[in-house]
PDB file of C-alpha atoms in Angstrom:
ATOM      1  CA  MET A   1      19.450 -45.806 -55.740  1.00  0.00           C
ATOM      2  CA  THR A   2      15.879 -44.712 -55.168  1.00  0.00           C
ATOM      3  CA  THR A   3      15.765 -41.234 -53.621  1.00  0.00           C
ATOM      4  CA  CYS A   4      12.897 -40.671 -51.215  1.00  0.00           C
ATOM      5  CA  ALA A   5      12.495 -38.895 -47.905  1.00  0.00           C
ATOM      6  CA  TYR A   6      11.824 -41.581 -45.351  1.00  0.00           C
ATOM      7  CA  SER A   7      13.436 -42.981 -42.252  1.00  0.00           C
ATOM      8  CA  ILE A   8      13.592 -46.679 -43.094  1.00  0.00           C
ATOM      9  CA  TRP A   9      15.111 -48.361 -46.116  1.00  0.00           C
ATOM     10  CA  LEU A  10      14.757 -52.028 -47.013  1.00  0.00           C
ATOM     11  CA  LEU A  11      17.724 -54.036 -48.306  1.00  0.00           C
ATOM     12  CA  ASN A  12      16.110 -54.491 -51.701  1.00  0.00           C
ATOM     13  CA  ASN A  13      15.748 -50.713 -51.910  1.00  0.00           C
ATOM     14  CA  SER A  14      12.229 -50.994 -53.263  1.00  0.00           C
ATOM     15  CA  SER A  15      10.175 -49.668 -50.354  1.00  0.00           C
ATOM     16  CA  CYS A  16      10.463 -46.954 -47.738  1.00  0.00           C
ATOM     17  CA  PHE A  17       8.265 -46.281 -44.723  1.00  0.00           C
ATOM     18  CA  TYR A  18       7.756 -43.681 -41.978  1.00  0.00           C
ATOM     19  CA  THR A  19       8.312 -40.126 -43.123  1.00  0.00           C
ATOM     20  CA  GLY A  20      11.159 -38.788 -41.047  1.00  0.00           C
ATOM     21  CA  ALA A  21      13.682 -37.005 -43.224  1.00  0.00           C
ATOM     22  CA  GLU A  22      13.249 -34.414 -45.908  1.00  0.00           C
ATOM     23  CA  LYS A  23      15.337 -34.310 -49.042  1.00  0.00           C
ATOM     24  CA  ALA A  24      18.207 -31.855 -48.765  1.00  0.00           C
ATOM     25  CA  MET A  25      19.583 -31.839 -52.305  1.00  0.00           C
ATOM     26  CA  SER A  26      17.974 -33.046 -55.526  1.00  0.00           C
ATOM     27  CA  ASP A  27      19.369 -36.168 -57.219  1.00  0.00           C
ATOM     28  CA  SER A  28      21.600 -36.986 -54.282  1.00  0.00           C
ATOM     29  CA  ASP A  29      21.652 -39.454 -51.451  1.00  0.00           C
ATOM     30  CA  PHE A  30      21.549 -36.939 -48.593  1.00  0.00           C
ATOM     31  CA  TYR A  31      18.492 -36.114 -46.507  1.00  0.00           C
ATOM     32  CA  ARG A  32      18.015 -33.424 -43.897  1.00  0.00           C
ATOM     33  CA  LEU A  33      16.934 -34.985 -40.602  1.00  0.00           C
ATOM     34  CA  LEU A  34      14.143 -33.391 -38.623  1.00  0.00           C
ATOM     35  CA  LEU A  35      15.664 -34.670 -35.392  1.00  0.00           C
ATOM     36  CA  ASN A  36      18.047 -32.223 -33.759  1.00  0.00           C
ATOM     37  CA  TYR A  37      18.720 -32.483 -30.044  1.00  0.00           C
ATOM     38  CA  GLU A  38      21.908 -30.410 -30.108  1.00  0.00           C
ATOM     39  CA  ARG A  39      20.492 -27.684 -32.400  1.00  0.00           C
ATOM     40  CA  TRP A  40      22.965 -28.609 -35.145  1.00  0.00           C
ATOM     41  CA  GLU A  41      21.717 -29.298 -38.644  1.00  0.00           C
ATOM     42  CA  GLU A  42      21.906 -32.989 -39.464  1.00  0.00           C
ATOM     43  CA  LEU A  43      22.114 -34.826 -42.775  1.00  0.00           C
ATOM     44  CA  LEU A  44      21.423 -38.507 -43.267  1.00  0.00           C
ATOM     45  CA  GLY A  45      23.788 -39.732 -45.967  1.00  0.00           C
ATOM     46  CA  PHE A  46      24.376 -42.686 -48.260  1.00  0.00           C
ATOM     47  CA  ARG A  47      27.430 -42.752 -50.487  1.00  0.00           C
ATOM     48  CA  THR A  48      29.905 -45.142 -52.043  1.00  0.00           C
ATOM     49  CA  SER A  49      33.602 -44.609 -51.412  1.00  0.00           C
ATOM     50  CA  GLY A  50      36.804 -46.563 -51.850  1.00  0.00           C
ATOM     51  CA  GLN A  51      36.118 -48.121 -48.449  1.00  0.00           C
ATOM     52  CA  GLY A  52      32.693 -49.421 -49.432  1.00  0.00           C
ATOM     53  CA  ASN A  53      29.166 -48.179 -48.880  1.00  0.00           C
ATOM     54  CA  VAL A  54      29.006 -45.469 -46.200  1.00  0.00           C
ATOM     55  CA  PHE A  55      25.794 -44.881 -44.259  1.00  0.00           C
ATOM     56  CA  GLY A  56      25.765 -42.245 -41.565  1.00  0.00           C
ATOM     57  CA  ILE A  57      24.528 -39.055 -39.963  1.00  0.00           C
ATOM     58  CA  ILE A  58      26.603 -35.894 -40.295  1.00  0.00           C
ATOM     59  CA  THR A  59      26.080 -32.816 -38.147  1.00  0.00           C
ATOM     60  CA  PHE A  60      26.903 -29.283 -39.244  1.00  0.00           C
ATOM     61  CA  ASP A  61      27.694 -26.329 -37.036  1.00  0.00           C
ATOM     62  CA  TYR A  62      27.701 -23.409 -39.458  1.00  0.00           C
ATOM     63  CA  ILE A  63      28.534 -20.830 -36.793  1.00  0.00           C
ATOM     64  CA  ASN A  64      31.846 -22.514 -35.995  1.00  0.00           C
ATOM     65  CA  ASN A  65      32.282 -23.996 -39.480  1.00  0.00           C
ATOM     66  CA  LYS A  66      32.396 -27.596 -38.248  1.00  0.00           C
ATOM     67  CA  SER A  67      31.002 -30.899 -39.403  1.00  0.00           C
ATOM     68  CA  ARG A  68      31.415 -34.453 -38.121  1.00  0.00           C
ATOM     69  CA  TYR A  69      29.892 -37.907 -38.214  1.00  0.00           C
ATOM     70  CA  ILE A  70      27.819 -38.779 -35.164  1.00  0.00           C
ATOM     71  CA  PHE A  71      26.839 -42.119 -36.684  1.00  0.00           C
ATOM     72  CA  LYS A  72      28.712 -44.067 -39.353  1.00  0.00           C
ATOM     73  CA  ILE A  73      28.589 -47.564 -40.827  1.00  0.00           C
ATOM     74  CA  ILE A  74      30.839 -48.802 -43.625  1.00  0.00           C
ATOM     75  CA  ASP A  75      29.800 -51.919 -45.544  1.00  0.00           C
ATOM     76  CA  MET A  76      32.391 -53.425 -47.851  1.00  0.00           C
ATOM     77  CA  LEU A  77      29.570 -54.883 -49.959  1.00  0.00           C
ATOM     78  CA  THR A  78      28.932 -51.740 -51.953  1.00  0.00           C
ATOM     79  CA  TYR A  79      25.728 -52.989 -53.559  1.00  0.00           C
ATOM     80  CA  LYS A  80      23.951 -53.182 -50.212  1.00  0.00           C
ATOM     81  CA  ILE A  81      22.242 -50.366 -48.319  1.00  0.00           C
ATOM     82  CA  PRO A  82      21.723 -51.229 -44.620  1.00  0.00           C
ATOM     83  CA  ALA A  83      18.070 -51.374 -43.642  1.00  0.00           C
ATOM     84  CA  PHE A  84      17.422 -49.008 -40.774  1.00  0.00           C
ATOM     85  CA  GLU A  85      14.586 -47.589 -38.737  1.00  0.00           C
ATOM     86  CA  PHE A  86      14.247 -44.916 -36.061  1.00  0.00           C
ATOM     87  CA  ILE A  87      12.629 -46.649 -33.086  1.00  0.00           C
ATOM     88  CA  LEU A  88      11.911 -46.469 -29.374  1.00  0.00           C
ATOM     89  CA  PHE A  89      13.697 -49.294 -27.525  1.00  0.00           C
ATOM     90  CA  LYS A  90      13.500 -49.755 -23.756  1.00  0.00           C
ATOM     91  CA  GLY A  91      12.897 -46.079 -23.078  1.00  0.00           C
ATOM     92  CA  ARG A  92      15.490 -44.801 -25.536  1.00  0.00           C
ATOM     93  CA  GLN A  93      15.162 -43.239 -28.947  1.00  0.00           C
ATOM     94  CA  GLY A  94      17.638 -44.544 -31.466  1.00  0.00           C
ATOM     95  CA  ILE A  95      18.387 -46.288 -34.746  1.00  0.00           C
ATOM     96  CA  LYS A  96      17.817 -49.947 -35.512  1.00  0.00           C
ATOM     97  CA  VAL A  97      20.176 -51.140 -38.271  1.00  0.00           C
ATOM     98  CA  TYR A  98      20.357 -54.448 -40.157  1.00  0.00           C
ATOM     99  CA  GLU A  99      24.043 -55.097 -40.753  1.00  0.00           C
ATOM    100  CA  PHE A 100      26.238 -57.929 -41.948  1.00  0.00           C
ATOM    101  CA  ASN A 101      28.333 -59.382 -39.129  1.00  0.00           C
ATOM    102  CA  TYR A 102      31.647 -60.523 -40.587  1.00  0.00           C
ATOM    103  CA  GLU A 103      32.477 -62.533 -37.469  1.00  0.00           C
ATOM    104  CA  THR A 104      29.309 -64.652 -37.576  1.00  0.00           C
ATOM    105  CA  ASP A 105      28.928 -64.402 -41.370  1.00  0.00           C
ATOM    106  CA  GLU A 106      25.267 -63.431 -41.102  1.00  0.00           C
ATOM    107  CA  ASN A 107      22.981 -60.407 -41.032  1.00  0.00           C
ATOM    108  CA  GLN A 108      21.530 -59.200 -37.737  1.00  0.00           C
ATOM    109  CA  TRP A 109      19.883 -56.194 -36.125  1.00  0.00           C
ATOM    110  CA  TYR A 110      21.772 -53.680 -33.973  1.00  0.00           C
ATOM    111  CA  PHE A 111      20.511 -50.738 -31.909  1.00  0.00           C
ATOM    112  CA  TYR A 112      22.370 -47.432 -31.610  1.00  0.00           C
ATOM    113  CA  TYR A 113      21.390 -44.588 -29.287  1.00  0.00           C
ATOM    114  CA  TYR A 114      22.711 -41.057 -28.914  1.00  0.00           C
ATOM    115  CA  ASP A 115      25.192 -40.696 -26.061  1.00  0.00           C
ATOM    116  CA  ARG A 116      25.193 -37.094 -24.871  1.00  0.00           C
ATOM    117  CA  ILE A 117      28.636 -37.325 -23.259  1.00  0.00           C
ATOM    118  CA  GLN A 118      30.340 -38.753 -26.352  1.00  0.00           C
ATOM    119  CA  GLN A 119      28.041 -36.703 -28.617  1.00  0.00           C
ATOM    120  CA  LYS A 120      27.543 -39.566 -31.032  1.00  0.00           C
ATOM    121  CA  TYR A 121      25.500 -42.725 -31.498  1.00  0.00           C
ATOM    122  CA  VAL A 122      26.830 -45.781 -29.690  1.00  0.00           C
ATOM    123  CA  GLN A 123      25.780 -49.414 -29.906  1.00  0.00           C
ATOM    124  CA  ASP A 124      23.623 -50.966 -27.198  1.00  0.00           C
ATOM    125  CA  GLU A 125      25.514 -54.199 -26.518  1.00  0.00           C
ATOM    126  CA  ASN A 126      22.553 -55.676 -24.620  1.00  0.00           C
ATOM    127  CA  ALA A 127      20.062 -55.430 -27.481  1.00  0.00           C
ATOM    128  CA  SER A 128      19.506 -58.765 -29.211  1.00  0.00           C
ATOM    129  CA  SER A 129      18.770 -59.104 -32.917  1.00  0.00           C
ATOM    130  CA  GLU A 130      15.721 -61.266 -32.193  1.00  0.00           C
ATOM    131  CA  GLU A 131      14.291 -58.637 -29.847  1.00  0.00           C
ATOM    132  CA  LEU A 132      14.917 -55.766 -32.240  1.00  0.00           C
ATOM    133  CA  GLU A 133      13.345 -57.613 -35.150  1.00  0.00           C
ATOM    134  CA  GLN A 134       9.959 -57.387 -33.409  1.00  0.00           C
ATOM    135  CA  ILE A 135      10.135 -53.630 -32.746  1.00  0.00           C
ATOM    136  CA  HIS A 136       9.075 -51.063 -35.322  1.00  0.00           C
ATOM    137  CA  GLY A 137       9.015 -47.298 -35.430  1.00  0.00           C
ATOM    138  CA  SER A 138       6.109 -44.927 -35.512  1.00  0.00           C
ATOM    139  CA  PRO A 139       5.143 -42.380 -38.162  1.00  0.00           C
ATOM    140  CA  ASP A 140       5.097 -39.896 -35.256  1.00  0.00           C
ATOM    141  CA  PHE A 141       8.776 -40.400 -34.412  1.00  0.00           C
ATOM    142  CA  PHE A 142       9.639 -37.027 -35.952  1.00  0.00           C
ATOM    143  CA  ALA A 143       6.478 -35.254 -34.796  1.00  0.00           C
ATOM    144  CA  GLU A 144       8.476 -32.664 -32.844  1.00  0.00           C
ATOM    145  CA  ALA A 145      10.100 -31.335 -36.001  1.00  0.00           C
ATOM    146  CA  GLY A 146       9.858 -27.557 -36.051  1.00  0.00           C
ATOM    147  CA  ILE A 147       8.984 -27.127 -32.379  1.00  0.00           C
ATOM    148  CA  ASP A 148      10.909 -24.321 -30.719  1.00  0.00           C
ATOM    149  CA  TYR A 149      10.739 -25.012 -26.988  1.00  0.00           C
ATOM    150  CA  ALA A 150      12.208 -21.603 -26.189  1.00  0.00           C
ATOM    151  CA  LYS A 151       8.888 -20.054 -27.258  1.00  0.00           C
ATOM    152  CA  LEU A 152       7.277 -21.597 -24.172  1.00  0.00           C
ATOM    153  CA  GLU A 153       9.080 -19.030 -22.038  1.00  0.00           C
ATOM    154  CA  SER A 154       6.616 -16.421 -23.350  1.00  0.00           C
ATOM    155  CA  PRO A 155       2.910 -16.446 -24.178  1.00  0.00           C
ATOM    156  CA  LEU A 156       2.323 -18.428 -27.364  1.00  0.00           C
ATOM    157  CA  LEU A 157       0.508 -16.836 -30.266  1.00  0.00           C
ATOM    158  CA  PRO A 158      -1.876 -18.776 -32.513  1.00  0.00           C
ATOM    159  CA  VAL A 159       0.580 -18.349 -35.386  1.00  0.00           C
ATOM    160  CA  ASP A 160       3.178 -20.294 -33.367  1.00  0.00           C
ATOM    161  CA  LEU A 161       0.986 -23.402 -33.498  1.00  0.00           C
ATOM    162  CA  GLU A 162      -0.373 -23.149 -37.024  1.00  0.00           C
ATOM    163  CA  GLY A 163       0.408 -26.131 -39.218  1.00  0.00           C
ATOM    164  CA  PHE A 164       1.389 -28.539 -36.458  1.00  0.00           C
ATOM    165  CA  SER A 165      -0.106 -32.053 -36.399  1.00  0.00           C
ATOM    166  CA  LYS A 166      -2.025 -33.494 -33.444  1.00  0.00           C
ATOM    167  CA  PRO A 167       1.030 -35.557 -32.348  1.00  0.00           C
ATOM    168  CA  ALA A 168       3.166 -32.396 -32.497  1.00  0.00           C
ATOM    169  CA  LEU A 169       0.642 -30.405 -30.472  1.00  0.00           C
ATOM    170  CA  ARG A 170       0.709 -33.186 -27.857  1.00  0.00           C
ATOM    171  CA  ILE A 171       4.476 -32.669 -27.585  1.00  0.00           C
ATOM    172  CA  TRP A 172       4.066 -28.879 -27.380  1.00  0.00           C
ATOM    173  CA  ARG A 173       1.591 -29.266 -24.497  1.00  0.00           C
ATOM    174  CA  ASN A 174       3.651 -31.781 -22.539  1.00  0.00           C
ATOM    175  CA  ALA A 175       6.818 -29.765 -23.067  1.00  0.00           C
ATOM    176  CA  VAL A 176       5.264 -27.093 -20.834  1.00  0.00           C
ATOM    177  CA  TYR A 177       5.263 -29.631 -18.002  1.00  0.00           C
ATOM    178  CA  ALA A 178       8.642 -31.098 -18.974  1.00  0.00           C
ATOM    179  CA  ARG A 179      10.284 -27.691 -18.555  1.00  0.00           C
ATOM    180  CA  HIS A 180       9.440 -27.952 -14.846  1.00  0.00           C
ATOM    181  CA  GLY A 181      10.675 -31.537 -14.480  1.00  0.00           C
ATOM    182  CA  ARG A 182       7.495 -33.552 -14.755  1.00  0.00           C
ATOM    183  CA  THR A 183       8.044 -37.253 -15.529  1.00  0.00           C
ATOM    184  CA  PHE A 184       5.770 -39.105 -17.934  1.00  0.00           C
ATOM    185  CA  ARG A 185       4.013 -42.455 -17.959  1.00  0.00           C
ATOM    186  CA  SER A 186       4.024 -42.400 -21.761  1.00  0.00           C
ATOM    187  CA  GLU A 187       7.295 -44.010 -22.798  1.00  0.00           C
ATOM    188  CA  ASP A 188       7.612 -42.003 -26.005  1.00  0.00           C
ATOM    189  CA  LEU A 189       7.330 -38.645 -24.209  1.00  0.00           C
ATOM    190  CA  GLN A 190       9.775 -39.642 -21.482  1.00  0.00           C
ATOM    191  CA  ALA A 191      12.287 -40.914 -24.042  1.00  0.00           C
ATOM    192  CA  LEU A 192      11.937 -37.737 -26.099  1.00  0.00           C
ATOM    193  CA  PHE A 193      12.486 -35.256 -23.271  1.00  0.00           C
ATOM    194  CA  ASN A 194      15.338 -37.357 -21.856  1.00  0.00           C
ATOM    195  CA  GLU A 195      17.279 -36.409 -24.981  1.00  0.00           C
ATOM    196  CA  TYR A 196      17.427 -32.736 -23.988  1.00  0.00           C
ATOM    197  CA  ALA A 197      19.974 -31.201 -21.637  1.00  0.00           C
ATOM    198  CA  TRP A 198      17.382 -28.728 -20.338  1.00  0.00           C
ATOM    199  CA  TYR A 199      15.115 -31.507 -19.068  1.00  0.00           C
ATOM    200  CA  LYS A 200      15.676 -32.253 -15.365  1.00  0.00           C
ATOM    201  CA  PRO A 201      13.269 -34.935 -14.053  1.00  0.00           C
ATOM    202  CA  ASP A 202      11.751 -34.025 -10.690  1.00  0.00           C
ATOM    203  CA  ASN A 203       9.960 -36.805  -8.816  1.00  0.00           C
ATOM    204  CA  GLU A 204       8.388 -34.181  -6.550  1.00  0.00           C
ATOM    205  CA  TYR A 205       6.842 -32.251  -9.416  1.00  0.00           C
ATOM    206  CA  THR A 206       3.345 -30.801  -8.961  1.00  0.00           C
ATOM    207  CA  ASP A 207       1.271 -28.531 -11.173  1.00  0.00           C
ATOM    208  CA  ASP A 208       1.847 -25.795  -8.612  1.00  0.00           C
ATOM    209  CA  LYS A 209       5.103 -25.138 -10.457  1.00  0.00           C
ATOM    210  CA  LEU A 210       3.203 -23.952 -13.523  1.00  0.00           C
ATOM    211  CA  THR A 211       3.164 -20.214 -14.113  1.00  0.00           C
ATOM    212  CA  ASP A 212       0.315 -18.142 -15.480  1.00  0.00           C
ATOM    213  CA  ILE A 213       2.124 -18.144 -18.831  1.00  0.00           C
ATOM    214  CA  ASP A 214       2.374 -21.940 -18.703  1.00  0.00           C
ATOM    215  CA  ARG A 215      -1.334 -22.325 -18.028  1.00  0.00           C
ATOM    216  CA  ALA A 216      -2.231 -19.893 -20.815  1.00  0.00           C
ATOM    217  CA  ASN A 217       0.003 -21.786 -23.244  1.00  0.00           C
ATOM    218  CA  ILE A 218      -1.533 -25.125 -22.285  1.00  0.00           C
ATOM    219  CA  LYS A 219      -5.021 -23.711 -22.827  1.00  0.00           C
ATOM    220  CA  LEU A 220      -4.117 -22.390 -26.283  1.00  0.00           C
ATOM    221  CA  ILE A 221      -2.484 -25.672 -27.305  1.00  0.00           C
ATOM    222  CA  GLN A 222      -5.550 -27.616 -26.145  1.00  0.00           C
ATOM    223  CA  GLU A 223      -7.755 -25.362 -28.265  1.00  0.00           C
ATOM    224  CA  PHE A 224      -5.676 -26.270 -31.311  1.00  0.00           C
ATOM    225  CA  GLU A 225      -5.806 -29.973 -30.390  1.00  0.00           C
ATOM    226  CA  LYS A 226      -9.611 -29.828 -30.470  1.00  0.00           C
ATOM    227  CA  LYS A 227      -9.714 -28.474 -34.025  1.00  0.00           C
TER     228      LYS A 227
END
């Protein structure tokens, strides 16, 4: 199997697109995800077992010494790797997977999103394969990687923003507003902040809720965006 750090794999295993996961261990089929809503470390894994080919996402809680699958697909055809892509679908972030349906005897697309109550990915029964086939992810899907929202509680320092891309800085800046409940017209921002327990949408939000620290942080972020 080709080992590369990307978030979509094709069935023929010859091409990968959209950087979204970094390699966790050399010469293995595990990749550390840069998407972490629950602050657990996550690994994207491919492996072959007695059951077939296993594709899934495992979370690790090192403090409590726990690990579990929050997403898992088993394909009895061990020579196949499911094609998948992290996408935005109808206001939700999730995973689009091309799987073999043993009932219909054909391949089709499925969409899975993270359910905060169940703390795992669940299938969207209303998503059609034809609809999903036309939707593709963005290279910016993992732009928030490395952002520590807790830092927005205090004045940011230039060093806090060094090395972040323009898409990441856009998230930093809008997170200042999101912390006070602002809703967003941009579907990707709304879908992103909806994933966090700390985000409480407030339809009566105004910029009057911003503190002096918030305004200073926004100004600094904007300065970095202009570079």
